[in-house]
Structures are given as C-alpha cells and as structure tokens.
XYZ file of C-alpha atoms in Angstrom:
708
model
C 0.474 -16.533 21.495
C -1.313 -19.838 22.030
C -4.377 -21.209 23.789
C -3.565 -23.971 26.249
C -5.674 -27.129 26.029
C -8.742 -26.634 28.192
C -8.151 -22.873 28.526
C -10.439 -20.182 27.174
C -8.041 -17.268 26.901
C -4.783 -16.808 25.021
C -1.398 -16.967 26.710
C 0.987 -14.316 25.402
C 4.725 -14.548 24.823
C 7.565 -12.010 24.470
C 7.324 -12.255 20.683
C 3.680 -11.150 20.904
C 4.761 -8.016 22.756
C 7.337 -7.392 20.017
C 4.870 -7.867 17.153
C 2.146 -5.800 18.844
C 4.594 -2.937 19.417
C 5.080 -2.767 15.649
C 1.755 -3.851 14.157
C -1.399 -5.055 15.907
C -2.901 -6.083 12.572
C -0.078 -8.578 12.020
C -0.513 -9.923 15.560
C -4.243 -10.485 15.090
C -3.485 -12.286 11.834
C -1.350 -14.732 13.818
C -4.104 -15.044 16.432
C -6.701 -15.780 13.758
C -4.479 -18.647 12.585
C -4.303 -19.965 16.169
C -8.089 -19.733 16.430
C -8.565 -21.502 13.088
C -10.113 -18.454 11.424
C -7.525 -18.348 8.637
C -4.830 -20.682 7.258
C -1.621 -20.840 9.266
C 1.899 -20.294 7.980
C 3.435 -18.046 5.363
C 6.087 -17.949 2.693
C 9.563 -19.097 3.779
C 11.909 -16.240 4.632
C 15.534 -17.236 4.135
C 16.824 -13.912 5.453
C 14.770 -14.257 8.652
C 16.098 -17.801 9.066
C 19.654 -16.513 8.766
C 18.963 -13.794 11.329
C 17.571 -16.392 13.712
C 20.673 -18.562 13.285
C 22.962 -15.586 13.914
C 20.916 -14.630 16.965
C 21.264 -18.136 18.362
C 25.029 -18.054 17.738
C 25.258 -14.693 19.544
C 23.371 -16.127 22.510
C 25.740 -19.094 22.643
C 28.774 -16.784 22.624
C 27.333 -14.883 25.599
C 26.678 -18.189 27.387
C 30.262 -19.312 26.845
C 31.585 -16.033 28.259
C 29.344 -16.324 31.325
C 30.418 -19.927 31.871
C 34.068 -18.835 31.907
C 33.427 -15.840 34.171
C 31.371 -17.859 36.656
C 33.544 -20.978 36.496
C 30.825 -23.259 35.252
C 28.237 -22.323 37.882
C 25.676 -22.326 35.087
C 22.590 -24.421 34.359
C 20.301 -24.511 31.308
C 16.600 -25.249 31.780
C 15.088 -27.522 29.118
C 11.976 -26.203 27.402
C 8.790 -28.281 27.448
C 8.296 -30.368 24.305
C 4.771 -29.018 23.949
C 2.864 -26.117 25.414
C 0.702 -27.718 28.080
C -0.205 -26.399 31.508
C 1.673 -29.283 33.136
C 4.799 -28.881 30.982
C 4.999 -25.140 31.599
C 4.437 -25.560 35.337
C 7.234 -28.146 35.536
C 9.699 -25.875 33.695
C 8.804 -22.920 35.922
C 9.258 -25.071 39.042
C 12.674 -26.234 37.805
C 13.673 -22.620 37.152
C 12.613 -21.422 40.603
C 14.471 -24.314 42.189
C 17.635 -23.401 40.264
C 17.331 -19.783 41.387
C 17.261 -21.025 44.962
C 20.491 -23.024 44.656
C 23.552 -21.338 46.237
C 25.935 -23.199 43.882
C 24.552 -21.500 40.734
C 25.264 -18.008 39.414
C 23.651 -18.204 35.949
C 20.377 -19.787 34.840
C 19.966 -20.019 31.072
C 16.560 -20.307 29.356
C 14.691 -20.034 32.643
C 10.923 -20.522 32.271
C 8.926 -17.545 33.559
C 5.126 -17.460 33.648
C 2.052 -15.920 35.208
C -1.650 -16.335 34.496
C -1.424 -14.888 30.938
C 2.289 -14.867 30.074
C 4.988 -17.457 29.311
C 8.558 -16.752 28.299
C 12.067 -18.144 28.482
C 14.704 -15.670 29.660
C 18.077 -15.906 27.942
C 20.006 -15.462 31.189
C 19.367 -14.853 34.867
C 22.645 -13.733 36.468
C 23.222 -13.418 40.209
C 24.646 -9.973 41.032
C 26.983 -8.981 43.861
C 24.057 -8.415 46.248
C 22.638 -11.861 45.559
C 19.693 -10.643 43.475
C 18.923 -12.058 40.046
C 19.538 -9.746 37.084
C 17.880 -10.350 33.733
C 20.150 -10.451 30.695
C 18.899 -10.828 27.148
C 21.129 -11.357 24.081
C 20.087 -9.275 21.074
C 21.899 -9.226 17.736
C 20.862 -5.592 17.205
C 23.367 -2.776 17.700
C 21.074 -0.772 19.954
C 18.121 -1.323 22.256
C 14.583 -1.438 20.906
C 11.240 -0.864 22.576
C 10.316 -4.506 21.998
C 13.504 -5.768 23.679
C 12.909 -3.578 26.743
C 9.284 -4.716 26.988
C 10.510 -8.297 26.957
C 12.888 -7.657 29.867
C 10.110 -5.951 31.815
C 7.732 -8.873 31.194
C 10.247 -11.327 32.650
C 10.953 -9.071 35.636
C 7.269 -8.544 36.409
C 6.446 -12.261 36.364
C 9.586 -13.206 38.320
C 8.890 -10.677 41.046
C 5.313 -11.971 41.309
C 6.801 -15.449 41.901
C 8.747 -14.165 44.887
C 12.158 -13.877 43.194
C 14.416 -11.036 44.373
C 14.954 -9.282 41.030
C 17.812 -6.798 40.524
C 16.677 -3.203 39.834
C 18.365 -3.069 36.416
C 18.146 -5.422 33.439
C 20.663 -5.772 30.610
C 20.751 -6.228 26.863
C 23.915 -7.839 25.483
C 23.943 -6.256 22.031
C 25.417 -7.536 18.800
C 28.294 -5.088 19.278
C 29.281 -6.996 22.428
C 28.281 -4.074 24.660
C 26.036 -4.677 27.659
C 23.493 -1.894 28.085
C 21.688 -1.634 31.433
C 18.183 -0.231 31.943
C 16.381 0.631 35.219
C 13.307 -1.566 35.513
C 11.452 1.151 37.415
C 11.336 3.166 34.169
C 10.327 0.252 31.925
C 7.750 -1.605 34.037
C 4.988 1.070 33.905
C 5.205 1.157 30.103
C 5.176 -2.631 29.919
C 2.094 -2.917 32.153
C 0.157 -0.468 29.983
C 1.235 -2.287 26.804
C 0.392 -5.678 28.315
C -3.066 -4.527 29.451
C -3.795 -3.226 25.957
C -2.523 -6.420 24.345
C -4.548 -8.731 26.594
C -7.667 -6.602 26.094
C -7.122 -6.554 22.309
C -6.795 -10.349 22.138
C -9.766 -10.997 24.417
C -12.062 -8.627 22.518
C -10.962 -10.139 19.224
C -11.519 -13.673 20.479
C -15.008 -12.768 21.714
C -15.879 -11.108 18.370
C -15.930 -14.547 16.750
C -14.703 -13.381 13.330
C -11.386 -12.611 11.617
C -9.838 -9.177 12.040
C -11.299 -6.565 9.697
C -8.934 -4.346 7.721
C -9.587 -0.689 8.424
C -10.846 -1.214 11.989
C -9.771 2.067 13.672
C -9.207 0.285 16.992
C -6.405 -1.839 15.462
C -3.025 -0.267 14.772
C -1.736 -1.251 11.316
C 1.854 -0.280 10.507
C 1.263 -0.262 6.743
C 4.739 -1.677 6.053
C 4.852 -5.338 7.102
C 3.919 -8.175 4.691
C 0.494 -8.623 6.364
C -0.331 -4.957 5.841
C 1.093 -4.933 2.322
C -1.266 -7.769 1.316
C -4.318 -5.880 2.546
C -3.197 -2.540 1.125
C -2.973 -4.136 -2.320
C -6.172 -6.168 -2.033
C -8.249 -3.174 -0.943
C -6.486 -0.479 -3.020
C -5.890 1.309 0.285
C -4.805 4.943 0.204
C -1.605 3.815 1.920
C -0.535 2.336 -1.443
C 0.043 5.808 -2.823
C 3.753 6.598 -2.952
C 4.509 9.454 -0.581
C 1.618 8.748 1.812
C 3.324 8.182 5.151
C 1.698 6.554 8.180
C 0.723 9.850 9.827
C -0.697 11.188 6.556
C -2.687 7.988 6.020
C -4.324 8.533 9.413
C -5.294 12.070 8.456
C -6.657 10.910 5.107
C -8.676 8.115 6.709
C -10.113 10.565 9.247
C -11.261 12.725 6.306
C -12.952 9.758 4.614
C -10.180 9.202 2.065
C -9.766 5.439 2.467
C -8.898 4.161 -1.014
C -6.553 5.128 -3.804
C -9.537 6.170 -5.942
C -10.828 8.408 -3.139
C -7.558 10.322 -3.116
C -7.358 10.515 -6.908
C -10.817 12.128 -7.011
C -10.504 14.300 -3.889
C -11.127 18.007 -4.485
C -11.924 19.142 -0.937
C -9.067 19.980 1.460
C -7.893 17.519 4.106
C -7.222 18.877 7.613
C -3.517 19.054 8.548
C -2.341 18.356 4.987
C -1.394 21.431 2.986
C -3.212 22.071 -0.283
C 0.067 21.886 -2.213
C 1.026 18.547 -0.706
C -2.478 17.169 -1.194
C -2.290 18.170 -4.865
C 0.949 16.208 -5.247
C -0.541 13.145 -3.563
C -3.644 13.403 -5.748
C -1.529 13.514 -8.908
C 0.440 10.485 -7.695
C -2.785 8.578 -6.980
C -4.099 9.298 -10.467
C -0.941 7.941 -12.053
C -1.076 4.778 -9.956
C -4.747 4.280 -10.792
C -3.921 4.491 -14.489
C -1.257 1.804 -14.105
C -3.658 -0.472 -12.196
C -6.133 -0.099 -15.065
C -3.688 -0.511 -17.971
C -0.710 -2.374 -16.533
C 1.610 0.208 -18.127
C 4.281 1.967 -16.062
C 4.252 5.675 -16.848
C 5.877 8.867 -15.595
C 5.425 12.614 -15.793
C 7.960 15.365 -15.210
C 6.606 18.122 -12.968
C 9.890 19.925 -12.180
C 11.920 20.093 -15.421
C 14.172 22.706 -13.804
C 15.475 20.076 -11.367
C 16.460 17.759 -14.221
C 17.946 20.714 -16.074
C 20.201 21.186 -13.067
C 21.878 17.817 -13.602
C 25.565 18.034 -14.592
C 26.545 17.955 -18.227
C 27.423 14.390 -19.267
C 31.152 13.731 -19.214
C 33.200 10.983 -20.816
C 34.617 10.420 -17.336
C 31.275 9.844 -15.585
C 30.929 6.682 -13.502
C 27.858 4.948 -12.095
C 28.432 3.480 -8.655
C 26.791 0.782 -6.532
C 27.787 -1.044 -3.337
C 26.923 -4.606 -2.385
C 27.038 -5.147 1.367
C 26.139 -7.740 3.977
C 24.934 -6.026 7.191
C 25.102 -9.353 9.084
C 28.697 -10.314 8.279
C 31.229 -10.412 11.131
C 34.832 -11.527 11.395
C 35.432 -14.485 13.713
C 36.077 -13.143 17.202
C 34.638 -9.701 16.426
C 31.220 -8.260 17.321
C 31.381 -5.579 14.614
C 28.930 -6.444 11.866
C 28.603 -5.317 8.281
C 30.890 -5.646 5.264
C 30.843 -3.805 1.944
C 32.037 -6.742 -0.088
C 31.780 -5.202 -3.570
C 32.459 -1.688 -4.883
C 31.186 -1.655 -8.464
C 31.258 1.045 -11.141
C 30.160 1.296 -14.745
C 32.104 3.828 -16.777
C 30.415 5.959 -19.418
C 31.755 3.749 -22.207
C 30.267 0.590 -20.641
C 33.433 -0.667 -18.922
C 32.604 -2.354 -15.612
C 35.093 -2.378 -12.725
C 34.823 -4.130 -9.361
C 36.744 -4.064 -6.083
C 36.034 -7.105 -3.886
C 36.467 -7.336 -0.113
C 35.959 -10.544 1.854
C 37.376 -9.330 5.177
C 38.096 -6.068 7.021
C 41.605 -5.608 5.648
C 40.323 -6.067 2.096
C 37.426 -3.656 2.752
C 39.891 -0.935 3.784
C 42.058 -1.711 0.746
C 39.030 -1.577 -1.581
C 38.022 1.806 -0.154
C 41.511 3.230 -0.701
C 41.731 1.841 -4.241
C 38.235 3.032 -5.190
C 38.822 6.553 -3.868
C 42.235 6.654 -5.587
C 40.541 5.548 -8.823
C 38.062 8.448 -8.614
C 40.783 10.969 -7.698
C 42.983 9.909 -10.624
C 40.028 9.851 -12.992
C 39.081 13.389 -11.910
C 42.528 14.578 -12.934
C 41.840 13.231 -16.415
C 38.179 14.280 -16.495
C 37.740 17.303 -14.171
C 34.032 17.473 -15.029
C 33.206 13.858 -14.099
C 30.506 12.921 -11.589
C 29.831 9.732 -9.654
C 26.156 8.840 -9.971
C 24.311 6.575 -7.522
C 20.698 5.916 -6.534
C 19.571 6.669 -2.938
C 21.778 7.585 -0.033
C 23.467 4.262 0.773
C 26.607 4.840 -1.301
C 27.259 8.313 0.096
C 26.597 7.232 3.679
C 28.784 4.138 3.484
C 31.691 5.994 1.881
C 31.583 8.432 4.774
C 31.213 5.631 7.303
C 34.088 3.575 5.918
C 36.403 6.586 5.726
C 35.615 7.397 9.369
C 35.967 3.744 10.466
C 39.414 3.263 8.972
C 40.648 6.854 9.268
C 41.643 6.930 5.587
C 40.441 8.919 2.551
C 38.460 11.325 4.767
C 39.738 14.453 3.024
C 39.126 12.964 -0.425
C 35.570 11.920 0.442
C 34.885 15.346 1.946
C 36.172 16.867 -1.298
C 33.739 14.681 -3.266
C 30.867 16.062 -1.198
C 32.007 19.683 -1.233
C 32.662 19.650 -4.986
C 29.353 17.962 -5.804
C 31.033 14.920 -7.334
C 28.456 12.502 -5.896
C 25.047 12.832 -7.565
C 22.082 11.029 -6.016
C 19.591 10.355 -8.802
C 16.935 9.282 -6.298
C 16.841 12.873 -5.021
C 16.386 14.114 -8.583
C 13.615 11.610 -9.334
C 11.710 12.377 -6.129
C 11.965 16.121 -6.737
C 11.204 16.177 -10.458
C 9.287 13.085 -11.590
C 6.090 11.257 -10.709
C 6.090 7.554 -11.504
C 3.005 5.350 -11.534
C 4.589 2.778 -9.215
C 3.845 2.308 -5.518
C 7.577 2.519 -4.790
C 10.381 4.655 -6.171
C 13.077 1.994 -5.808
C 15.265 1.841 -8.900
C 13.894 -1.611 -9.766
C 10.403 -0.107 -10.002
C 11.663 2.584 -12.389
C 13.455 0.212 -14.764
C 10.412 -0.547 -16.973
C 10.658 3.087 -18.089
C 14.137 2.791 -19.611
C 15.615 -0.736 -19.590
C 13.504 -2.076 -22.465
C 14.462 -5.619 -23.467
C 17.271 -5.602 -20.895
C 14.779 -5.603 -18.014
C 16.176 -7.328 -14.927
C 16.162 -11.140 -14.728
C 18.362 -13.794 -13.152
C 18.895 -15.619 -9.848
C 19.878 -12.437 -7.956
C 17.098 -9.882 -8.343
C 17.053 -7.944 -5.049
C 19.480 -6.659 -2.430
C 18.156 -9.348 -0.078
C 18.977 -12.001 -2.675
C 22.477 -10.575 -2.957
C 23.037 -10.853 0.803
C 21.830 -14.446 0.898
C 23.884 -15.459 -2.132
C 26.967 -13.857 -0.576
C 26.327 -15.862 2.595
C 26.124 -19.014 0.459
C 29.412 -18.000 -1.184
C 31.095 -17.684 2.220
C 29.823 -21.122 3.245
C 30.917 -22.680 -0.053
C 34.385 -21.158 0.377
C 34.717 -22.437 3.946
C 33.656 -25.915 2.838
C 36.023 -25.944 -0.150
C 33.344 -25.966 -2.872
C 35.416 -23.764 -5.157
C 33.347 -24.144 -8.328
C 30.098 -23.273 -6.578
C 31.750 -20.348 -4.780
C 32.941 -18.931 -8.123
C 29.476 -19.354 -9.646
C 27.809 -17.556 -6.716
C 30.275 -14.691 -6.842
C 29.725 -14.321 -10.599
C 25.968 -14.009 -10.055
C 26.530 -11.207 -7.525
C 28.896 -9.482 -9.955
C 26.264 -9.649 -12.712
C 23.647 -8.214 -10.335
C 25.918 -5.343 -9.361
C 26.894 -4.605 -12.969
C 23.206 -4.466 -13.856
C 22.545 -1.996 -11.012
C 25.357 0.223 -12.301
C 24.006 0.012 -15.864
C 20.508 0.789 -14.598
C 21.817 3.918 -12.873
C 23.460 5.029 -16.122
C 20.314 4.377 -18.148
C 18.246 6.291 -15.590
C 20.520 9.339 -15.860
C 20.250 9.232 -19.637
C 16.469 8.808 -19.478
C 16.114 11.792 -17.140
C 18.113 14.030 -19.457
C 16.005 12.878 -22.406
C 12.822 14.044 -20.653
C 13.934 17.692 -20.762
C 15.252 18.704 -24.185
C 18.531 20.563 -23.841
C 18.932 19.583 -20.167
C 22.613 19.794 -19.281
C 22.805 22.133 -16.301
C 25.998 22.873 -14.487
C 24.858 22.082 -10.931
C 23.952 18.811 -9.271
C 22.206 19.854 -6.122
C 19.038 18.018 -7.145
C 17.224 19.995 -4.491
C 13.890 21.658 -4.210
C 12.646 24.049 -1.663
C 10.011 25.604 0.496
C 10.708 27.875 3.426
C 12.398 25.721 6.044
C 14.234 26.218 9.294
C 16.618 23.675 10.764
C 18.324 23.868 14.137
C 22.019 24.552 13.992
C 22.554 22.328 17.011
C 20.617 19.432 15.510
C 17.857 19.625 18.155
C 14.198 19.391 17.227
C 12.636 22.629 16.136
C 9.198 21.099 15.602
C 7.388 18.588 13.455
C 3.674 18.085 13.039
C 0.643 18.126 15.273
C 0.034 21.513 16.941
C 0.576 24.970 15.524
C 3.272 27.393 16.604
C 3.628 31.037 15.647
C 7.212 32.219 15.201
C 8.689 35.618 14.429
C 12.164 35.465 12.960
C 14.752 37.872 11.698
C 17.293 36.663 9.187
C 19.804 37.780 6.643
C 22.060 36.674 3.841
C 24.740 34.052 4.259
C 28.440 34.697 3.890
C 30.879 32.179 2.413
C 33.084 30.955 5.292
C 36.825 31.165 4.821
C 38.392 27.758 4.257
C 41.008 27.487 6.984
C 42.239 24.054 8.021
C 43.286 24.067 11.696
C 43.406 20.277 11.709
C 46.478 19.714 9.525
C 48.755 18.854 12.465
C 46.183 16.502 13.956
C 45.784 14.743 10.605
C 49.517 14.261 10.255
C 49.927 12.971 13.809
C 46.998 10.595 13.464
C 48.459 9.225 10.239
C 51.728 8.465 12.036
C 49.937 6.690 14.898
C 47.730 4.721 12.509
C 50.867 3.663 10.653
C 52.266 2.248 13.898
C 49.043 0.302 14.420
C 49.040 -1.211 10.962
C 46.049 -3.332 9.974
C 45.652 -5.217 13.263
C 41.886 -5.878 13.709
C 40.398 -4.229 16.827
C 39.568 -7.578 18.457
C 43.203 -8.717 18.097
C 44.857 -5.600 19.561
C 47.027 -5.726 22.658
C 46.403 -3.275 25.502
C 49.159 -1.039 24.107
C 47.646 -1.238 20.615
C 44.252 -0.258 21.986
C 45.731 2.715 23.861
C 47.478 3.849 20.685
C 44.240 3.502 18.713
C 42.321 5.578 21.275
C 44.899 8.361 21.163
C 44.853 8.347 17.354
C 41.057 8.447 17.205
C 40.846 11.158 19.876
C 42.951 13.659 17.966
C 40.108 14.548 15.583
C 37.172 13.381 17.700
C 35.426 16.772 17.892
C 35.852 17.343 14.181
C 34.328 13.971 13.325
C 31.500 14.484 15.819
C 30.449 17.669 14.024
C 30.536 16.216 10.525
C 27.365 14.034 10.577
C 25.151 17.039 11.269
C 26.505 18.898 8.233
C 26.429 15.768 6.089
C 22.721 15.391 6.891
C 22.075 19.085 6.350
C 23.621 19.359 2.919
C 22.252 15.991 1.820
C 18.767 17.123 2.868
C 19.017 20.067 0.491
C 19.098 17.593 -2.406
C 15.680 16.141 -1.550
C 12.103 17.454 -1.763
C 10.837 19.415 1.234
C 8.054 16.833 1.678
C 10.741 14.397 2.781
C 12.255 16.825 5.295
C 9.202 17.378 7.463
C 9.363 13.933 9.053
C 12.847 14.537 10.481
C 13.276 16.017 13.971
C 15.845 18.618 12.875
C 13.382 20.363 10.555
C 10.363 22.624 10.884
C 8.501 23.574 7.700
C 7.029 27.063 7.751
C 3.420 27.690 6.661
C 1.398 30.934 6.395
C 4.381 33.244 6.117
C 3.814 36.997 6.572
C 6.496 39.596 5.839
C 6.544 41.974 8.801
C 9.437 44.006 7.449
C 10.937 43.360 4.038
C 14.649 43.200 3.228
C 16.605 46.084 4.702
C 20.153 47.123 5.487
C 20.789 49.887 7.978
C 23.422 51.103 10.356
C 26.479 48.843 10.397
C 24.715 45.806 8.915
C 26.897 43.895 6.463
C 24.044 41.836 4.995
C 20.364 42.325 4.179
C 17.802 41.305 6.805
C 14.049 40.954 7.016
C 11.458 40.030 9.659
C 8.853 37.291 9.125
C 5.889 35.862 11.001
C 5.005 32.271 10.168
C 3.070 29.324 11.520
C 4.802 25.960 11.771
C 3.169 22.693 12.848
C 4.956 20.899 15.689
C 4.552 17.569 17.442
C 2.891 17.668 20.860
C 5.917 15.947 22.400
C 8.427 18.376 20.884
C 9.331 21.487 22.894
C 8.809 24.638 20.819
C 11.761 26.801 19.774
C 12.800 29.453 22.262
C 13.322 33.160 21.789
C 16.923 33.783 20.860
C 17.430 30.380 19.248
C 19.436 30.359 16.028
C 18.359 28.414 12.960
C 19.228 27.950 9.295
C 16.554 29.007 6.803
C 16.264 27.466 3.339
C 14.277 29.017 0.491
C 12.807 27.498 -2.645
C 13.883 28.626 -6.094
C 14.315 31.369 -6.965
C 16.322 32.435 -3.922
C 15.778 35.988 -2.630
C 17.829 38.272 -4.849
C 19.134 40.211 -1.839
C 21.606 37.453 -1.026
C 21.807 35.535 -4.300
C 21.644 38.226 -7.015
C 23.820 36.301 -9.445
C 22.083 32.937 -9.029
C 18.438 33.323 -10.073
C 18.073 29.572 -10.610
C 19.523 28.463 -7.271
C 17.167 25.946 -5.679
C 18.057 26.274 -2.020
C 20.021 28.901 -0.142
C 20.803 28.765 3.602
C 20.689 31.931 5.699
C 20.950 32.550 9.428
C 17.756 33.128 11.418
C 17.139 34.402 14.944
C 13.805 33.683 16.644
C 12.404 36.883 18.158
C 9.033 35.682 19.456
C 7.116 32.409 19.874
C 3.431 31.754 20.560
C 1.925 28.276 20.761
C -1.643 27.690 19.575
C -3.784 24.545 20.034
C -4.021 22.036 17.219
C -6.641 23.067 14.697
C -9.384 20.537 14.026
C-alpha cells in the first residue's frame, strides 16, 4: 500500500490483499513503515528474488503464447515511474483507450484503479463475445485465495469503469494449465475482504501509533518472519513447540499469553484436553530452561516407542534427498527435480546418485531402488532411516511419475523398511527447542561435528544448486564443481546426522532394540475409509459406534496383467519428455497411464493412513480425515454371538468437530485406531502393539453446541 502525495488515506494494491489474507500483523508492519512509524526494509531474501524472477519468466512465456495466438494484436501498458495521482490516472486512461480499440485482443499490464485500489493486470484478453476476460499468470501449481482475490479486485474496478468484463477469470498456473473461476462466486468474498482491509488500515492510521503485538483485532499468522520476531521478543506462548494457531487462540483466550504462563499453568484450558495441556506444559518448561541456561536438553517420555525401533543392522542406510522445487526443463511447465539421492551406510560409506535432468532423475530412482533391493538380499534385516516425511513422499511420487519401481517402493512400505525418525522423536522425546527440525536436534548428539559451512539449510542448498546450473550454462566449470561439492558435503552431513540421531535415540533407552518400526502412538481415533472429513475441532458431537477386530486381507494381485502391459507400452515410449511427445506418443502415454489409474488413485489414501499411524495422535487431529474421540463410554463390552466371526463392542463417545464440517452419518463406516496396548480381543499375541485398526459402524449421532 502507499499514500499518494496530498492524500490522507492509503491506496491498496493486490499484494496487500495477498498479505492480509495470510497475516494482518505483517501487513500493518509494512504500513507502519509507509507511515514512518518504523524503519523500512528487511533482510535480503535470495529465494524470494529467485521466485520473482521465475514468476516474471512465466508471465513472459504466457505473453509470447498470446502474441502468437492473437497474431500480434497485443499491447503492453507502461507503468508510471512513480505513484502519483496524475501518473496513475494517465496509465488508467491509456488502458481504457486500449480496451476500446477494435484492433487489439490482448492488453498486458493494464492499469486498473478506483478510489482506494490500484493494480496492474497481467492480461486482459478479448473473448469470443467481445468481453474482456482477466488472466493472471501464477507460478503456483494450484489456485490460492490470494490469487482469486486479486482477480476479483481487477474485475470489480474494471466493471466500475464501464468495461464489459467476462463472467469468468483465469489463472495460468505454473503447470501451464489455465483454470477458470466464475467471478460471481469470488466477488462477494473479495468485497468483504476489501472492506475489512480498508477499515483495518484506516483505524490503524487514525490510532497514531505502531501496531501492538497481541491486539486481538489483528490476525497474526504466527509463522511469517514478522510474527517470528515478535514471538521471540515477547516469549509468546506460540513459541512453544506443538502449539498450533488454533491452540494459541484458545490459550490466549484463557489468559495464557507467554511461555512462562503455560509452563506454570495448573488450571484447565477450555477446548484443550488435560492430557494435551500437560504435554504442552512440559514442553514449555523445557524451553524455559533452555532460554535461562542456553543448554539444549531433552527428556524421553515414551521409552516404549524408542524400544520399538528396529535392531541395528550392518546393512542399515541413512537416506536424504536434495531437491529443487523450482527447477524446470526448458519447454516444460513441470517443476521440481530431486537432484541428489544420498545415503550413508552403517560403516560410514557415503554414496550419491546425481540427477540434473528428468532422464537422469528417473535413472537415479531406478539405481537407488535397485541398490536397496540388492542390499536387502545381503542384509535382510536392514532399514532405510530418514527424518520427516519428504523422502517417503518423494519416492512414492517419483515411482508414480515415471511408472517404475512402484512394486519395490510399495514393498519397502509394507515391510517397514523405511523408518521415519521424526515420527519417533515426536512420539517419544521432548526437546527444549522451539522446532523439532533435525538441525535443532543436532546439539544433542553431533558434539564437535556440529554443522558449519556455506550450505547450512535446505534453502541454501536450493540456491547453491541454482548457482551451479547457471555456472554450468555459462561454462564456469571450476565454480560449478565447487558448488556441487558443497551440496554433496551438506547432504553427507544430513545423512550422518540421521545416523547419529538413531544411535542417540537407542542410547536413551538401555537395551532398546525392538523388532518393529512403526514409531506410532495412539489414542482412540476414527478415520473415514473414503477419506472424507469425519470431524475436527470446534463443536461437540456424540457418536455411538459398533466395531470389531480386523482380519488380515488376502494378498491377491489382480493387476499383474495391467503391470505387464503398461511396461510394454512404456518401453515403446522410451524416455521422450512429455513436452516433446508427438500426438501418437501422447496417446500411447495416456493408454499406458490409464491401465492402472484406479489402483494409483486409491494408493495415496492408504499411504496417508499408514504413515499417520507412525505419528503422535496430537498431530492427527488437525487433518480432515481424522476425528479424535473423547469421553468414551463402553455401552456393551466385547462380545461374540450368533454367526459373528470377530469380537465386537458398542461405544458412546464425544468428538469435537469443526462448525463447517458435516457430522458423520448413521451407517457410515470408519477405521478405529487404539493406543497401546491394543484390546486383547483382536490382538492377543501382540500386547505391545501401538496401534491397531478395526472396522467401525456408526449407529447413532447427536450434535451438541460448542461448550464454553
């Protein structure tokens, strides 16, 4: 936003709508700088600069395509050198004149304004009916609220200027797809958001003082750099690891504003369970101790979870990806490249598979998976350790993208080969840090080898890889080699850190060398089999369910023929990139992909389900597929009668749900998950099992108002 010379009120821009949609505190910080109430500017952000450059390149590619399609009937409006009333008015007049010319079909960077808004639309494109359709180029792969608000802002101001605006607006996404959105559905939301934004800015301007942290009328996201600064400076309760945005609001409403308040809290907090509050209180006390002493500490509160880690094997490997989410092949809209697969073997041997294009990425995937398969033959008890879900998710994604190694990767998941140490840490250990990223844990176990060097974060790795690509293109071979070596060292350190973390965890529990790697923890939970929301947070819902033991499904593979046929078709395609395929190639690719489409569509749900079981229940409740049961009453205990093949029982329980989420319906089926120990009726031989799924049928539902 800015204040025009001689004007009293602020003029807003599309970027203000975007920032306000995410964090009003950050927006008011920018406004205070405009008003001279605080210093302007901030630390340089090389990653943001790269994103801006890529966004500009994407916009230019869209412009070139439009110029070809419309045979040059395109004009670009020059922006004013400075924001003045006269300069803006001249640019708007030039835009309106261009829209009135019959020899033009596309107006680029058209100036659009009203009494409180100024923006520059990427493209105005004349449609078949002669109306002007708004197009905006966005590097993102899918639409965002902020992008839709921006389109609505342009449409609203254009229509007020007398322009005949098309009923739908478009986003040209980074994938190359053009997504259309009816303006009639977006404009009401935009007008409410705009009214709030203008009122917020005017009230703040009239207050005559900088924004005050903690003002309940200002939405603070708690995640952006502006919020992070204030959280740290004020020791805000939002600093406590595990306190999510919704929980912070509940804590603030109960008068728990600072980390110390939570550490000392003994009274209950409405809408936060006593057990969860106890965990947050323990976390706050640890963090307070670190703030006082400067020493990173940890405490194990679930030794049984660590005891469930696999026995160490001489074949164990410690795995880490390096990827650039912004990379794209020339001529292709598909972004993202896993450019390094790195592993550290148990004896300290480091191995790396590099990929600098799509063909090499596919080759690296095949070679890495083959390496693990062959190593498993030699060491049947090996496991592949990683930290957080990225490695698992990307292996699945790459196998699906290229149609290779899918069975092998599925075998890794089914056999428990992949072990996520983040899930184990979150379930079993409290650490005195504000974050549980592996870099924050390293002071506990890396000793004198603590991380140092030019590449210290994943963001650094992405930027250095970008510099490597540029150096390679420009023929600076020596610099390119040096940059690649620094990324290799960073990745090798991450792999070593993962190994040291595993060893440290085992050392915390004498004799820990369990045979399972589920890393899970429990709590009664019900998740929808169809992936639809069963409830989340705000209001209460009473549910009566009947459920029984689970049976092991028979492993029958009806897809063998489809797999074989797809392999033949993929062989005919070869490694031709999608953007270089002929029409016949594309038809062949569609047939090949369609053979197992339904199978692949079903997999993500089950991947999420079984991955969820490896994480603490506290982390499940924020996902729409999960409802966490509270206040459980056994109506009828386990029984087997008549022709029943499994035990059943009937429960009443209360589950909090979000006001916008429809409650479960009578007759719905769900999967129930129990904490350790599992009910003996369906797991008699596994007293230490942490989670056990069973089928559930909902017999009755009653919705109660939110308790205050």
